[in-house]
Coordinates of C-alpha atoms and ligand atoms in Angstrom, one line a residue:
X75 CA -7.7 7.5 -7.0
X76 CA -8.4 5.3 -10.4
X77 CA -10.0 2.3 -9.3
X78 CA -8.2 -0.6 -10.1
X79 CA -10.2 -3.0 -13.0
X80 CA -12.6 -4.5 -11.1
X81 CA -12.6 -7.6 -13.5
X82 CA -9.2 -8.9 -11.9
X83 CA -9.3 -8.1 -8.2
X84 CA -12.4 -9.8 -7.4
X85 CA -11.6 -13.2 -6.3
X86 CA -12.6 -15.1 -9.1
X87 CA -10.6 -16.3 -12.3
X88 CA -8.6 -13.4 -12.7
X89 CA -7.7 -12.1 -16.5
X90 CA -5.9 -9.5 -18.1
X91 CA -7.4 -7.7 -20.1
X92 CA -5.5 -4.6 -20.3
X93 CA -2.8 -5.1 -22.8
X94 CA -0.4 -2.1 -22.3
X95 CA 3.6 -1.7 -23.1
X96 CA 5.9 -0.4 -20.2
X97 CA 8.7 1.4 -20.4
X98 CA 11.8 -0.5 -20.0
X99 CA 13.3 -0.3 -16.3
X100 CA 16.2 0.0 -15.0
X101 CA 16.6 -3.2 -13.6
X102 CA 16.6 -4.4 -17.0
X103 CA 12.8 -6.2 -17.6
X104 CA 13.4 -8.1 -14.4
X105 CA 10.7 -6.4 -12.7
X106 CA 7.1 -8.9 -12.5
X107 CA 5.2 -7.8 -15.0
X108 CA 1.1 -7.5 -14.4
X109 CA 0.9 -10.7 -16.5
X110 CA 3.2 -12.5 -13.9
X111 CA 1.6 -11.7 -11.0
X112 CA -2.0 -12.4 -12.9
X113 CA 0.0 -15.8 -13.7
X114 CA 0.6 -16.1 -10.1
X115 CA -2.5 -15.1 -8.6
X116 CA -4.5 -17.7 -11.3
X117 CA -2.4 -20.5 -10.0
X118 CA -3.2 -20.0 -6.8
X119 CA -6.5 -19.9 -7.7
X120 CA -6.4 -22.8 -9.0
X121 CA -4.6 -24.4 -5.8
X122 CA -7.7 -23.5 -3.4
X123 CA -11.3 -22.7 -3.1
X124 CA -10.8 -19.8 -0.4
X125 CA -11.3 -16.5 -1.5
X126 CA -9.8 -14.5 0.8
X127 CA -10.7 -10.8 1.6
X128 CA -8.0 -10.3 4.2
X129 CA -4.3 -10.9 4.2
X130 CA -2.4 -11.5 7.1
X131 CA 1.5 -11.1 6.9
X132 CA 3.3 -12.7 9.9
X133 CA 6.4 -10.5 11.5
X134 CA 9.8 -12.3 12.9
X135 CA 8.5 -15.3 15.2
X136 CA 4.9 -14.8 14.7
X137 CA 4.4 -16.9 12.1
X138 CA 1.9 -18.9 14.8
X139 CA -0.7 -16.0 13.8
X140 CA -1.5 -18.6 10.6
X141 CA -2.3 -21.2 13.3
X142 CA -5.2 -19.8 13.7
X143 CA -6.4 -20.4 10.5
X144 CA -9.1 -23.1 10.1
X145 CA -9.4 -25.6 7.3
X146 CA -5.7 -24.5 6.4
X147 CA -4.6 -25.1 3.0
X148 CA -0.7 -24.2 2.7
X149 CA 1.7 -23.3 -0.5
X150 CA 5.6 -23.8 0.0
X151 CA 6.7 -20.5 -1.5
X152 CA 9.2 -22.5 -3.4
X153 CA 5.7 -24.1 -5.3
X154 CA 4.1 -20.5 -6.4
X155 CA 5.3 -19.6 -9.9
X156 CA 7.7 -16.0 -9.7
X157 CA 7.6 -15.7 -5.7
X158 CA 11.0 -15.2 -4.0
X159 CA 11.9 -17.2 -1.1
X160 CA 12.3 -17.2 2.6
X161 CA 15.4 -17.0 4.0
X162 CA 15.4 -15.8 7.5
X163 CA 14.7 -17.8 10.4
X164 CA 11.6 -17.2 11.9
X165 CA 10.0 -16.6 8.4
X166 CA 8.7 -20.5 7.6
X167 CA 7.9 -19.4 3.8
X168 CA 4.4 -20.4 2.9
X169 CA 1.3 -18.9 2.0
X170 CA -2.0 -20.2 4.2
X171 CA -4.9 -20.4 2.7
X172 CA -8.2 -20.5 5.3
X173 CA -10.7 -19.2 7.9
X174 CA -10.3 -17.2 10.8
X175 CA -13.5 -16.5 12.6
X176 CA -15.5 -17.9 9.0
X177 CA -13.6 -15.2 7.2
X178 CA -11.8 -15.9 4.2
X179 CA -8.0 -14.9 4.7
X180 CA -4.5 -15.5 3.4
X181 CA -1.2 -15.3 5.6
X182 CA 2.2 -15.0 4.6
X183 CA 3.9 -17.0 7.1
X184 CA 7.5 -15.3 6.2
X185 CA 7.9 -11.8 4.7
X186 CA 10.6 -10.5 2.5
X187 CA 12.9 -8.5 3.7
X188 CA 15.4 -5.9 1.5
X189 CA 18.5 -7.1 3.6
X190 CA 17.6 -10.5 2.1
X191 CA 19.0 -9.0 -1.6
X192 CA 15.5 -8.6 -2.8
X193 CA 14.9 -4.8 -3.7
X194 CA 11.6 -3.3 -2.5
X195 CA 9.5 -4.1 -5.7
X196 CA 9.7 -7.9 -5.1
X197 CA 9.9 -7.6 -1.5
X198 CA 6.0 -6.4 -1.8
X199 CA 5.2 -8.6 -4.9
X200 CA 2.7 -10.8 -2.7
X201 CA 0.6 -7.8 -1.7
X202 CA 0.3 -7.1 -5.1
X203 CA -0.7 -11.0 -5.6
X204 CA -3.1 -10.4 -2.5
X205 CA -4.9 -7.5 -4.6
X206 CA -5.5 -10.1 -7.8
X207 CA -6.8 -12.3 -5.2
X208 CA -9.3 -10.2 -4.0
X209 CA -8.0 -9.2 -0.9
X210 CA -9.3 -5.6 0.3
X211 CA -7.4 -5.2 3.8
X212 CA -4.0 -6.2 5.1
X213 CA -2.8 -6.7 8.5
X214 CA 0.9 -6.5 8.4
X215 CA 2.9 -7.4 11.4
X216 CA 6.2 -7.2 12.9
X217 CA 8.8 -7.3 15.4
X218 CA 10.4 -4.1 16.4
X219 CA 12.5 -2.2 18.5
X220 CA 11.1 -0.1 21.2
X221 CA 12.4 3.6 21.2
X222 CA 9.8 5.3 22.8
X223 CA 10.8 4.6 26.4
X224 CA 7.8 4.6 27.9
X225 CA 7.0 0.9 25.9
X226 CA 8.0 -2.2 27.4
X227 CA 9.1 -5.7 25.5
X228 CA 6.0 -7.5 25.0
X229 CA 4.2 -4.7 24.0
X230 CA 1.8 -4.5 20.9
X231 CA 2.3 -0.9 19.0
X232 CA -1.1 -0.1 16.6
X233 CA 1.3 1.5 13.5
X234 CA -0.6 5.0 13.7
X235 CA 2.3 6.2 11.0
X236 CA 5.0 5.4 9.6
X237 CA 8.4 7.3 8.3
X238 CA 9.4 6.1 4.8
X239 CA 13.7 6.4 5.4
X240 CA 14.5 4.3 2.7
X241 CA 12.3 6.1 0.7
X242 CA 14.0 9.7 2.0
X243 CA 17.0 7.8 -0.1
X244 CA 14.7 7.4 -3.3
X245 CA 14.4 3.6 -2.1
X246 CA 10.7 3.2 -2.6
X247 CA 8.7 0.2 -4.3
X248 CA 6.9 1.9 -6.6
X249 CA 10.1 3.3 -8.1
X250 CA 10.2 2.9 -11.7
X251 CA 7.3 3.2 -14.0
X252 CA 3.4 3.2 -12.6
X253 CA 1.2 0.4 -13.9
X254 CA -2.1 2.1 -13.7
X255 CA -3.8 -1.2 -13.4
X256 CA -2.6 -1.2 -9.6
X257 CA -2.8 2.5 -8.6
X258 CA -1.6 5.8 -9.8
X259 CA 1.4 7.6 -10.1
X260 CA 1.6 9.8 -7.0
X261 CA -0.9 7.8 -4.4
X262 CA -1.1 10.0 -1.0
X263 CA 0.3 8.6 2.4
X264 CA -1.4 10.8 4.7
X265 CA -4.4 8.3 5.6
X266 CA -1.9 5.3 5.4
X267 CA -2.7 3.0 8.0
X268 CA -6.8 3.0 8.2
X269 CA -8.4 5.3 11.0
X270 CA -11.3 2.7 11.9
X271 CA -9.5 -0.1 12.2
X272 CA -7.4 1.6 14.5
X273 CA -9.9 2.5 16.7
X274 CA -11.6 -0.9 16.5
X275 CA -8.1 -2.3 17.5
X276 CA -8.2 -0.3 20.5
X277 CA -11.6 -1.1 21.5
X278 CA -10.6 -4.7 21.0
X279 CA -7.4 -4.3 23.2
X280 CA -10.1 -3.5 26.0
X281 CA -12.4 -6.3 25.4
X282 CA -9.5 -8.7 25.4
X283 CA -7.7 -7.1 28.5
X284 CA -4.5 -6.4 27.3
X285 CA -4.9 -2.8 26.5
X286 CA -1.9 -2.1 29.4
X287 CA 0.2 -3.9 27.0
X288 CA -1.4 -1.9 23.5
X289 CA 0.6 1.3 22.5
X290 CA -0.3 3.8 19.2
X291 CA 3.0 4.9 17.7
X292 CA 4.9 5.8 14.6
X293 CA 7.2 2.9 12.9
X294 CA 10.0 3.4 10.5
X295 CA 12.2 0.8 8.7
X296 CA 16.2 0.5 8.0
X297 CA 17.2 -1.2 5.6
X298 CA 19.0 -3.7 8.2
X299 CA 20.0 -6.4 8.2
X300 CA 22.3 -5.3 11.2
X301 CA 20.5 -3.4 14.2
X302 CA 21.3 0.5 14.9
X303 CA 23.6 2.5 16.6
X304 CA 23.3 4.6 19.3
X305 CA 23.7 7.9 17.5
X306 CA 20.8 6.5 14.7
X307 CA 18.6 5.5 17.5
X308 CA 18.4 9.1 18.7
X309 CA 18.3 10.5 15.3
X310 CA 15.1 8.8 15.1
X311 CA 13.8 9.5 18.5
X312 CA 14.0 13.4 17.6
X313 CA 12.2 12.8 14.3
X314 CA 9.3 11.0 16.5
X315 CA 9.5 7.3 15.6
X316 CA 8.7 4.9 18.4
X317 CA 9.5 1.8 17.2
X318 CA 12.1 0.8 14.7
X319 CA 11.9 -2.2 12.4
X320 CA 12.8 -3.6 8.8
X321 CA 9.8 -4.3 6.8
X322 CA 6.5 -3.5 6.7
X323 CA 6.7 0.5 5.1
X324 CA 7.3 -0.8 1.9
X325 CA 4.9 -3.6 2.2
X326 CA 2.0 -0.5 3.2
X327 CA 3.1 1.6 0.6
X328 CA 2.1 -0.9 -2.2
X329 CA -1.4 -2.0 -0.2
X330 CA -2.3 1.3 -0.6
X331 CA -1.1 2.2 -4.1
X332 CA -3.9 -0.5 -4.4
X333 CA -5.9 0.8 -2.3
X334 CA -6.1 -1.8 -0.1
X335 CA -7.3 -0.8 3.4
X336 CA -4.0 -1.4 5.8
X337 CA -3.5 -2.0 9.5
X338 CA -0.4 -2.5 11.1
X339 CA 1.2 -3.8 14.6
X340 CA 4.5 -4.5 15.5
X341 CA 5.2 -6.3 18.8
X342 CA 8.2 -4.4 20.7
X343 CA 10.7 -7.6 21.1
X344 CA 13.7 -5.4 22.3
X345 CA 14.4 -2.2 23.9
X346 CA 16.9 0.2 21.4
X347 CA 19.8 1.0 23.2
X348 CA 20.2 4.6 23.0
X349 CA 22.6 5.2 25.8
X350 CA 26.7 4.1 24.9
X351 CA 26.4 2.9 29.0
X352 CA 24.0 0.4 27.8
X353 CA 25.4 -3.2 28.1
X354 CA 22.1 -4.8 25.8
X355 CA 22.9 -5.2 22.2
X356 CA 19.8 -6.6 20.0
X357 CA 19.7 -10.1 18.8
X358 CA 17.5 -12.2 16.5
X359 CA 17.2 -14.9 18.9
X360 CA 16.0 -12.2 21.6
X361 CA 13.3 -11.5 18.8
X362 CA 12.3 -14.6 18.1
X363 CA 11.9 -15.3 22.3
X364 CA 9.3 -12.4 22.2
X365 CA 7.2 -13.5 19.7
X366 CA 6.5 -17.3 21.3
X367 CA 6.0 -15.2 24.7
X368 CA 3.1 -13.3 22.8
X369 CA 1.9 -16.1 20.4
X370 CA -1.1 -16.8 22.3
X371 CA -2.1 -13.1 23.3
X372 CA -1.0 -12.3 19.1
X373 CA -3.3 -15.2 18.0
X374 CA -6.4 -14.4 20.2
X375 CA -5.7 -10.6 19.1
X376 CA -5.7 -11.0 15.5
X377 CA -8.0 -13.2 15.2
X378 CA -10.8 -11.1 17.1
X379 CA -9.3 -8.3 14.6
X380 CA -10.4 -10.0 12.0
X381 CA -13.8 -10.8 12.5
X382 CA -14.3 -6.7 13.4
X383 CA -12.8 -5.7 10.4
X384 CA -14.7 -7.2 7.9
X385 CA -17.7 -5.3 8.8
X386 CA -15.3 -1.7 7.3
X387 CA -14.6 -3.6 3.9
X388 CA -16.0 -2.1 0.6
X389 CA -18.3 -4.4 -0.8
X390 CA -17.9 -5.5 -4.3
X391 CA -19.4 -3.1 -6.8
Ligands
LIG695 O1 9.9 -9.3 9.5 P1 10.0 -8.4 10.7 O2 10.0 -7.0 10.3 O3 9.0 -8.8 11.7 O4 11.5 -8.8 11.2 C1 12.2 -8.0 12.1 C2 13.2 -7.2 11.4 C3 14.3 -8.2 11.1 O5 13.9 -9.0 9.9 C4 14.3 -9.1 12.3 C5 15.4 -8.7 13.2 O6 15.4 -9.5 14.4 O7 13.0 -9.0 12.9

């Protein structure tokens, strides 16, 4: 995989010094360009001393995961040249800047979503934002609902794989053409979500008592925003997925293009119905519920995931 120029991904004043013409796409030159997000990442920059080396992007009411961060230092999205902006609830739509266990992070304390009318490209734009920051690993999490039926609500699923359905559609965010300064052309999937940190997650869970609660699974997003029905649900339980969301594929699929390392959890906030006797039907409020149930366990989690993943990041060349 073409490394991406070291001279704008490590942390420090970041320049562009690639000057290359892209074809025009579709969406008519509305796409960021590298110079944007080089403009975005340099303000930013210039808004805070941290240098972070992992980015943390907070799921549907765990926004609380940024709590954790010391010596916070917090940028309304609204403030950040070319970002979108939140607009679900349970998505508080800043960046935050710190310390978590004396590592240098950076949490997105609301995501975008494609049901919000953003297509996948800006949906993802801050991981790419994360990359000109220096960031080598992201932690993305989420809320999800629980189709294997062996999980229970309030559990945490480790994302062992996901299933790209959107993408089955041609929906994908690195349609349209490649800038090679991020990654190339056809990056492989098959070592998405990074094997150590999945294994150090587990070993965690243990430490921390909670590995009754910690499930290894295979996540897929819908485009949403409504929640399935009971004839999708079991599609998807025969392909294998055992937890169904609305983010975080897309978000994975552009960490890696930039070869970012990626780990991913979704905390299971609702059971999918997948029986028409069912009387549940899924809410956003039930969602939110979950995540303060699990802030503190989330919190304590993550954090401890942090300071064990830092030892499996490349060092700078
Ligand atoms: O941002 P995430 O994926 O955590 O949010 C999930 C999916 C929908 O946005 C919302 C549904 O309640 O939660």
């Amino acid at each position: 995989m073409a490394p991406v120029n070291a001279d704008i991904v490590n942390g420090s004043k970041v320049t562009s010094p690639v000057k290359k013409t892209l074809p025009e796409v579709e969406d008519n030159g509305k796409r960021y360009s590298y110079e944007m997000l080089v403009e975005t990442a340099n303000f930013l920059l210039s808004k805070t001393d941290v240098r972070p080396v992992i980015g943390v992007i907070c799921g549907s009411g765990m926004g609380s995961l940024a709590e954790n961060i010391s010596q916070p230092e917090c940028i309304a999205y609204e403030d950040i040249p070319n970002f979108p902006i939140s607009t679900v609830e349970g998505h508080h739509g800043k960046l935050v800047f710190g310390y978590i266990s004396d590592v240098p992070v950076v949490a997105m304390q609301g995501r975008f979503h494609y049901y919000e009318g953003y297509p996948l490209w800006k949906c993802c734009l801050p991981v790419r934002v994360m990359k000109l920051l220096g960031v080598k690993a992201l932690i993305a999490t989420n809320a999800a609902g629980g189709l294997n039926p062996n999980y229970k609500i309030g559990d945490l699923m480790i994302v062992r794989d996901h299933i790209n359905m959107m993408g089955f559609a041609g929906n994908n965010p690195l349609h349209g053409p490649n800038d090679e300064r991020f990654g190339p052309r056809f990056p492989p999937m098959n070592k998405a979500y990074n094997y150590e940190f999945r294994k150090v997650a587990k070993e965690v869970a243990k430490e921390l008592n909670i590995d009754n609660m910690v499930r290894e699974g295979v996540y897929t997003c819908l485009g949403g925003p409504n929640f399935e029905t009971v004839a999708e649900l079991n599609m998807l339980k025969m392909l294998g997925v055992d937890a169904v969301g609305m983010s975080t594929v897309h978000e994975v699929i552009t960490a890696r293009h930039c070869d970012m390392s990626v780990f991913a959890l979704s905390l299971i906030t609702n059971e999918c119905v997948t029986s028409y006797d069912h009387d549940a039907e899924a809410n956003h409020e039930e969602v939110l519920d979950v995540g303060r149930m699990r802030q503190d366990i989330l919190r304590d989690y993550v954090s401890k995931l942090v300071n064990r993943f830092v030892k499996y990041l490349p060092q700078n060349p």
